[in-house]
Amino acid sequence: MALMITDECINCDVCEPECPNEAIYPGDEIYEIDPNLCTECVGHFDEPQCQQVCPVDCIPLDPDHKESRDQLMAKYEALMAAK
């Protein structure tokens, strides 16, 4: 699954620079995650880095974007090939 940022976000700016895929960006009111770029850090780290640094725990799995670990790895490989 891709991750999402809930409205509990306090716009502290700590998650955006941690994302290796640059999937996190400032939205109209809170930060948002592009599900096409989010791999839950699969391919980069063992755990999603944004979740690790979030002080308010507002980055859960996005139920609208369910993906297996294999699908996330394939997305990671495609993103790396495009760079």
Coordinates of C-alpha atoms in Angstrom, one line a residue:
M1 CA 0.0 0.0 0.0
A2 CA 1.0 3.6 -0.4
L3 CA 0.9 5.7 2.6
M4 CA -1.3 8.8 3.2
I5 CA -1.1 11.8 5.5
T6 CA -4.2 12.5 7.6
D7 CA -5.7 15.8 8.7
E8 CA -3.9 15.4 12.0
C9 CA -0.7 16.7 10.2
I10 CA 0.8 19.7 11.8
N11 CA 2.9 20.8 8.8
C12 CA 6.1 20.4 10.7
D13 CA 8.1 19.7 7.5
V14 CA 10.1 16.7 8.8
C15 CA 8.6 14.0 6.5
E16 CA 9.2 15.6 3.2
P17 CA 13.0 15.5 3.1
E18 CA 13.0 11.9 4.4
C19 CA 11.2 10.5 1.4
P20 CA 13.7 8.9 -1.0
N21 CA 11.1 9.0 -3.8
E22 CA 10.1 12.6 -3.4
A23 CA 6.5 11.4 -3.0
I24 CA 5.7 13.9 -0.2
Y25 CA 4.7 17.4 -1.1
P26 CA 3.0 20.4 0.4
G27 CA -0.8 20.3 -0.3
D28 CA -3.3 23.0 0.1
E29 CA -3.6 22.6 3.9
I30 CA -1.4 19.7 4.9
Y31 CA 1.4 17.6 3.3
E32 CA 0.3 14.9 0.9
I33 CA 1.7 11.8 -0.6
D34 CA 1.6 10.9 -4.3
P35 CA 0.6 7.2 -4.3
N36 CA 2.3 6.7 -7.7
L37 CA 5.7 7.5 -6.1
C38 CA 5.2 6.0 -2.6
T39 CA 6.9 2.6 -2.2
E40 CA 6.7 2.7 1.6
C41 CA 10.5 3.0 1.3
V42 CA 10.7 -0.6 -0.1
G43 CA 14.0 -0.8 -2.0
H44 CA 15.5 2.0 0.1
F45 CA 14.9 1.2 3.8
D46 CA 13.3 -1.5 6.0
E47 CA 10.6 0.9 7.3
P48 CA 8.9 4.0 5.9
Q49 CA 11.1 6.9 6.9
C50 CA 8.2 9.4 7.0
Q51 CA 6.4 7.3 9.7
Q52 CA 9.6 7.1 11.7
V53 CA 10.1 10.9 11.9
C54 CA 6.4 12.0 12.2
P55 CA 5.9 13.5 15.7
V56 CA 2.1 13.1 15.5
D57 CA 1.8 9.6 14.0
C58 CA -0.5 10.8 11.1
I59 CA 0.9 8.7 8.2
P60 CA -1.1 5.4 8.0
L61 CA -1.4 3.0 5.1
D62 CA -3.8 4.3 2.4
P63 CA -6.6 1.8 2.1
D64 CA -7.4 3.1 -1.4
H65 CA -4.0 2.1 -2.7
K66 CA -3.4 -1.5 -1.7
E67 CA -0.1 -3.0 -3.0
S68 CA 1.9 -6.1 -2.1
R69 CA 5.6 -5.9 -1.2
D70 CA 6.3 -7.3 -4.6
Q71 CA 4.3 -4.6 -6.3
L72 CA 6.0 -2.0 -4.2
M73 CA 9.4 -3.4 -5.2
A74 CA 8.4 -3.3 -8.9
K75 CA 7.3 0.3 -8.5
Y76 CA 10.6 1.1 -6.8
E77 CA 12.5 -0.6 -9.7
A78 CA 10.5 1.4 -12.3
L79 CA 11.1 4.7 -10.5
M80 CA 14.9 4.0 -10.3
A81 CA 15.0 3.1 -14.0
A82 CA 13.3 6.4 -14.9
K83 CA 16.0 8.4 -13.1

